[in-house]
Short mmCIF file of C-alpha atoms and ligand atoms in Angstrom, two decimals:
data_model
loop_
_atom_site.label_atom_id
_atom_site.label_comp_id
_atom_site.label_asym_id
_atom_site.label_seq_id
_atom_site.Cartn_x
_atom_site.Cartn_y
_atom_site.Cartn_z
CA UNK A 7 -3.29 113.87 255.04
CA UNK A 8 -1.41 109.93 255.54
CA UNK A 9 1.81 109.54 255.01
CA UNK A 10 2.50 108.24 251.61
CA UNK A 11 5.37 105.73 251.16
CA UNK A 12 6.84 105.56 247.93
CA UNK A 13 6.04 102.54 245.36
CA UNK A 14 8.92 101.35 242.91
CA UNK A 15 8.18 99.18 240.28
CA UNK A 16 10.78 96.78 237.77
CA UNK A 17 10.00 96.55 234.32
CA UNK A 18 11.24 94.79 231.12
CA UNK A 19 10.97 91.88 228.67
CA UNK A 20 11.71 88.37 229.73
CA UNK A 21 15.04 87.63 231.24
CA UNK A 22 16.51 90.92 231.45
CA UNK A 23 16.93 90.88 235.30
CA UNK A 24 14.35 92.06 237.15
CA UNK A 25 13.85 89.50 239.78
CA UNK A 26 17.46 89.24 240.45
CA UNK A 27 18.36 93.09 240.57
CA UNK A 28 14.96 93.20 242.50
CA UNK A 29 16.62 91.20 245.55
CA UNK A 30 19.46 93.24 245.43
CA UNK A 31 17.71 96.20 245.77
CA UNK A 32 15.47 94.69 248.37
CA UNK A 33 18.72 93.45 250.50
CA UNK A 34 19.89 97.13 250.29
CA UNK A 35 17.06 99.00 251.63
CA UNK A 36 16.49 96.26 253.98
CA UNK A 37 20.21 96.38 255.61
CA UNK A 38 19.76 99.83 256.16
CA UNK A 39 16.50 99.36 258.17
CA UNK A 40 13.64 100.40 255.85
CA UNK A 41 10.47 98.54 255.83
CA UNK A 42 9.87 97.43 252.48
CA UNK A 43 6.51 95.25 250.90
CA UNK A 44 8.04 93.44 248.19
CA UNK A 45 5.44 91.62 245.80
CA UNK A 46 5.57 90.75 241.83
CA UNK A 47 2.65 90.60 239.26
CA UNK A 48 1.14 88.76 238.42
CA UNK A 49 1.73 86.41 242.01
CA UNK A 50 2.20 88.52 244.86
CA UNK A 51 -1.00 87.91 247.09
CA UNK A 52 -2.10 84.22 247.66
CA UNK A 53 -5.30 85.13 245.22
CA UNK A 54 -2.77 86.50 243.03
CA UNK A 55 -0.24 83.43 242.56
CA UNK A 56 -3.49 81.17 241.56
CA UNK A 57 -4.36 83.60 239.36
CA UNK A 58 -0.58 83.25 238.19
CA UNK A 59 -0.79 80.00 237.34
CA UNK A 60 -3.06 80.21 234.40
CA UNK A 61 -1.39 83.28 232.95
CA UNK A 62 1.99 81.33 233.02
CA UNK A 63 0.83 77.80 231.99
CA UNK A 64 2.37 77.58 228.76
CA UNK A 65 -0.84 74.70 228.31
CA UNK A 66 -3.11 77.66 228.35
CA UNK A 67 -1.94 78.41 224.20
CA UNK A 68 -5.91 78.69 223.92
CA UNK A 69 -6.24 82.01 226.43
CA UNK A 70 -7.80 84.90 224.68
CA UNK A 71 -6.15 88.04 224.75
CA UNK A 72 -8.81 89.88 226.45
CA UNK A 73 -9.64 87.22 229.44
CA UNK A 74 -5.72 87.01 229.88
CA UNK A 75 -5.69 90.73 229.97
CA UNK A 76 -8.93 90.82 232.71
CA UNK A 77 -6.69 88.52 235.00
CA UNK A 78 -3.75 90.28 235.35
CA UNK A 79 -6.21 93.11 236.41
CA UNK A 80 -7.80 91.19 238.30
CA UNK A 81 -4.53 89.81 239.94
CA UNK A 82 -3.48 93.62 240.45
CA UNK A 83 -6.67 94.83 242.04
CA UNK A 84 -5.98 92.13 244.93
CA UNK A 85 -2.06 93.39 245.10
CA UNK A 86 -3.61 97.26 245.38
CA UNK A 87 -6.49 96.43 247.81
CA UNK A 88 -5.07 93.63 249.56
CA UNK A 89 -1.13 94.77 250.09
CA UNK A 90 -0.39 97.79 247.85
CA UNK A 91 -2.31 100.38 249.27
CA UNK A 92 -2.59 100.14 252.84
CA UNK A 93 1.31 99.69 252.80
CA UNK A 94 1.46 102.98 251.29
CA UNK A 95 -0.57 104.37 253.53
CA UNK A 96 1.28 103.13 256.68
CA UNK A 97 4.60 105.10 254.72
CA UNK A 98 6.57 101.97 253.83
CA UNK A 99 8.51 101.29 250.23
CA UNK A 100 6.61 98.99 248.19
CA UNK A 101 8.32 97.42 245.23
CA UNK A 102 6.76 95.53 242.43
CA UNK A 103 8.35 92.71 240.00
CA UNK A 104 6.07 94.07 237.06
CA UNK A 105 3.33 96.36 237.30
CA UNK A 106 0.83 98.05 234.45
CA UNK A 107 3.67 99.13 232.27
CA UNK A 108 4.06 95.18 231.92
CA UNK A 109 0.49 95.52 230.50
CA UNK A 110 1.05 98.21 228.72
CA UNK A 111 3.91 96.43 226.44
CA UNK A 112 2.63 93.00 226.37
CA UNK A 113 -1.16 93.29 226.22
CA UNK A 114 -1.26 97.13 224.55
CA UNK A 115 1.80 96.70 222.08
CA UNK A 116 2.22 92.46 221.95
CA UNK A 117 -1.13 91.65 221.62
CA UNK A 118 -2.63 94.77 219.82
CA UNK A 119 -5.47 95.43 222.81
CA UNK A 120 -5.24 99.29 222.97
CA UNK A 121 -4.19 101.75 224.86
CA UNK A 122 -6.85 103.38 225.91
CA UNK A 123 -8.24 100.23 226.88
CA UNK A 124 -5.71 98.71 229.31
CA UNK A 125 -5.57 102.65 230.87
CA UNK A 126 -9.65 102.16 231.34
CA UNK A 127 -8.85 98.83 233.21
CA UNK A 128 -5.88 100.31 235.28
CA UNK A 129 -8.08 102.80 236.45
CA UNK A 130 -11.09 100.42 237.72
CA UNK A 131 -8.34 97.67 239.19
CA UNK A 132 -5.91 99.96 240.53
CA UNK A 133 -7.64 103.52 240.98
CA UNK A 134 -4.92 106.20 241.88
CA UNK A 135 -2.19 103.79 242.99
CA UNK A 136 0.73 104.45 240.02
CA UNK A 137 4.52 103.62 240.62
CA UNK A 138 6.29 106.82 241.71
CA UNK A 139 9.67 105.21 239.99
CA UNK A 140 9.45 102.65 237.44
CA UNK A 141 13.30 101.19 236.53
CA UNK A 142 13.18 99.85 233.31
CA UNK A 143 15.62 97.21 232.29
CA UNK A 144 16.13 97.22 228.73
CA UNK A 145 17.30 94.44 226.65
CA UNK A 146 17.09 93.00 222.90
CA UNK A 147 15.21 89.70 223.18
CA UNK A 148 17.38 87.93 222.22
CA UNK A 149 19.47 88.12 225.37
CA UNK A 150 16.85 88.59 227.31
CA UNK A 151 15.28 85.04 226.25
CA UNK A 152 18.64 83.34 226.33
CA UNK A 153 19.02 84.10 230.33
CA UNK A 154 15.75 83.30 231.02
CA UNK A 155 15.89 79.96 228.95
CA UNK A 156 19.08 79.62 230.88
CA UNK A 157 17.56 80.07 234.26
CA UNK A 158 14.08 77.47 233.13
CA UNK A 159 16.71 74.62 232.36
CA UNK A 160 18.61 75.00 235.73
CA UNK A 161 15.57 75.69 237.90
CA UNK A 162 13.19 72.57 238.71
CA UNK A 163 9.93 75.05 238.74
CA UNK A 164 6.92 74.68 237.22
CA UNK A 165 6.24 75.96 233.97
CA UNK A 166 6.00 79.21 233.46
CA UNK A 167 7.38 79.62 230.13
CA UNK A 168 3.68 80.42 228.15
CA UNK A 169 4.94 84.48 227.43
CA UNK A 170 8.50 83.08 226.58
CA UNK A 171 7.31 80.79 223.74
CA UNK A 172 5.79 83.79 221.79
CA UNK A 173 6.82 84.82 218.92
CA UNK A 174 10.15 86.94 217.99
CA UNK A 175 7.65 89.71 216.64
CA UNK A 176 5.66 89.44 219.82
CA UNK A 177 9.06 90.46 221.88
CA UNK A 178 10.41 92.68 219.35
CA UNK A 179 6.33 94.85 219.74
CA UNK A 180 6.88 94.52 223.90
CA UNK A 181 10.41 96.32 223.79
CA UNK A 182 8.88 98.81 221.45
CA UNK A 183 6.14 99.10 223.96
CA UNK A 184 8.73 99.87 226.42
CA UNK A 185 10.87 102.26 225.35
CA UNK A 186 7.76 104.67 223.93
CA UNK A 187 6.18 104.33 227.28
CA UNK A 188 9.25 105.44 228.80
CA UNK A 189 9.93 107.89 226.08
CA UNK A 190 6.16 109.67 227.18
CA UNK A 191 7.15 109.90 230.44
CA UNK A 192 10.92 109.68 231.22
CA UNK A 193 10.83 111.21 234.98
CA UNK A 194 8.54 108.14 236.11
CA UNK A 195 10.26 105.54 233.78
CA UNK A 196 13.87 105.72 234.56
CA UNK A 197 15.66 103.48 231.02
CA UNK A 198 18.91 101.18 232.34
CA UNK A 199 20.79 99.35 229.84
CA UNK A 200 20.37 95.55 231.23
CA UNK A 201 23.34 94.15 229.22
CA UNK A 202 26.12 95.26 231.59
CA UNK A 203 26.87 92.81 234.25
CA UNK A 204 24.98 92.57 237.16
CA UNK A 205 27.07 94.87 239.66
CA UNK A 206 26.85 97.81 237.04
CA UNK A 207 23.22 97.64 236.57
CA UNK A 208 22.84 97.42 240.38
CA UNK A 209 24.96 100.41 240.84
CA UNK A 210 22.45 102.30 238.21
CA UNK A 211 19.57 101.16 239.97
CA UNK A 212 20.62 102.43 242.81
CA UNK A 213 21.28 105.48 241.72
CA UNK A 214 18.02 106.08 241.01
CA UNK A 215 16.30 104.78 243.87
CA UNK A 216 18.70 106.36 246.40
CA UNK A 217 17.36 109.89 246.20
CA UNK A 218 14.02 109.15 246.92
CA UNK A 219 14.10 106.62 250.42
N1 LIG B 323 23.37 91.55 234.20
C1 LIG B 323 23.30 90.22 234.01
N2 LIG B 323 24.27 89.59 233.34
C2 LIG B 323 24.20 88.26 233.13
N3 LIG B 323 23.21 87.46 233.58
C3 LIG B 323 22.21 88.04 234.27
C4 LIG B 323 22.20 89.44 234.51
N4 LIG B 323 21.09 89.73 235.23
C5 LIG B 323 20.44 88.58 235.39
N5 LIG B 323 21.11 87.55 234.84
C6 LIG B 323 20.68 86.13 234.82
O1 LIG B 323 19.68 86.01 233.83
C7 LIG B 323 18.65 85.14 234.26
C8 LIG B 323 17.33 85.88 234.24
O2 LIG B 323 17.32 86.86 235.27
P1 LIG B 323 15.98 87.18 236.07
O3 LIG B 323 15.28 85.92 236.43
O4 LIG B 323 16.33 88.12 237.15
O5 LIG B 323 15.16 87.94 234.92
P2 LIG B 323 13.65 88.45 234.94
O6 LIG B 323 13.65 89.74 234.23
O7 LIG B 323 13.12 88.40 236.31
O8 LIG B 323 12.95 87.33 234.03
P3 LIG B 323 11.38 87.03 233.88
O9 LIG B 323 10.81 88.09 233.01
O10 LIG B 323 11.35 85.68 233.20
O11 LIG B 323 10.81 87.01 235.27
C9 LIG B 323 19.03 84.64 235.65
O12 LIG B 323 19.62 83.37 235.53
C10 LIG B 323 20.04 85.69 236.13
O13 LIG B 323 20.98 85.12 237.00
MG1 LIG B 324 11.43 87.45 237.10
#
């Protein structure tokens, strides 16, 4: 049988620190030697960040839920065939900033698509690769949104703000999403309160991760 390596993934609304407890993590394992594959979703593979680009275009107000659902899949199946898997299979860590429990929240319980549906697409774009931890950051929207508005205004990127703009129901349905999915399966989805400061949360993170690399 090959060596498996063992895939992390960071989940949560907008703003509540993934990509900056990400880096820490990374930093971590890195300094004490491991060979990590860190990539994001959507983004990640080259395919992947042009894909990006539409998704996060907050011009792109006319996207229909369904085609923007088909290319974050489609986004993902690159990641899995293209990076994911065969770094798996050569025993390294992989972690993700987002992953299908991003889907899950935003396109299942934001946008109403079901279920049953994004698990049916999972399954053709990412076939049996799953994160073996998922650390979920969790945060009321409101704070979540201020940080990240926060971050937009001191950063000179492009814009990615399209998911930001939604609507305060739209956030309030992800973070439901959230904490049922990690309600239904609470040794994969591991719940850390993202409003303590940034040290704390690392130290939870950690915690979690430690065990397992
Ligand atoms: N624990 C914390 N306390 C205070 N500020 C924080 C904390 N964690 C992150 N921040 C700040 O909040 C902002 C958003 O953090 P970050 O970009 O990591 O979030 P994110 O979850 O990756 O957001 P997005 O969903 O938009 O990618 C950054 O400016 C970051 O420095
Ligand atoms: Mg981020």
């Amino acid at each position: 049988m090959t060596k498996r390596g063992f895939f992390v993934s960071f989940e949560g609304g907008d703003g509540c620190g993934k990509t900056t407890q990400m880096r820490l993590l990374l930093e971590r394992l890195r300094s004490q030697g491991k060979d990590v594959l860190e990539t994001a979703e959507p983004g990640g593979t080259p395919i992947g960040r042009q894909i990006r680009r539409i998704l996060l275009d907050s011009a792109n107000d006319a996207l229909s839920p369904r085609a923007e659902m088909l290319l974050y899949f489609a986004c993902r199946a690159q990641n899995v065939d293209e990076w994911i898997r065969p770094a798996l299979a050569a025993g390294r860590i992989v972690v993700s900033d987002r992953f299908t429990d991003s889907t899950l929240a935003y396109q299942g319980e934001g946008r109403g698509l079901t279920a049953e549906l994004v698990r049916e697409l999972h399954a053709i774009a990412c076939q049996e690769i799953l994160p073996d931890l998922t650390i979920y950051l969790d945060i009321d929207y409101r704070t979540g949104l201020a940080r990240a508005r926060a971050r937009n205004a001191e950063q000179d990127g492009p814009d990615e703000s399209r998911m930001e703009a939604q609507a305060e129901e739209f956030h309030e349905r992800v973070r439901r999403g959230y904490l049922a999915l990690a309600a239904a399966e609470p040794e994969r989805i591991r719940t850390i309160d993202a409003r303590q400061s940034l040290e704390a949360v690392a130290a939870a993170i950690w915690a979690e991760v430690q065990p397992h690399v």
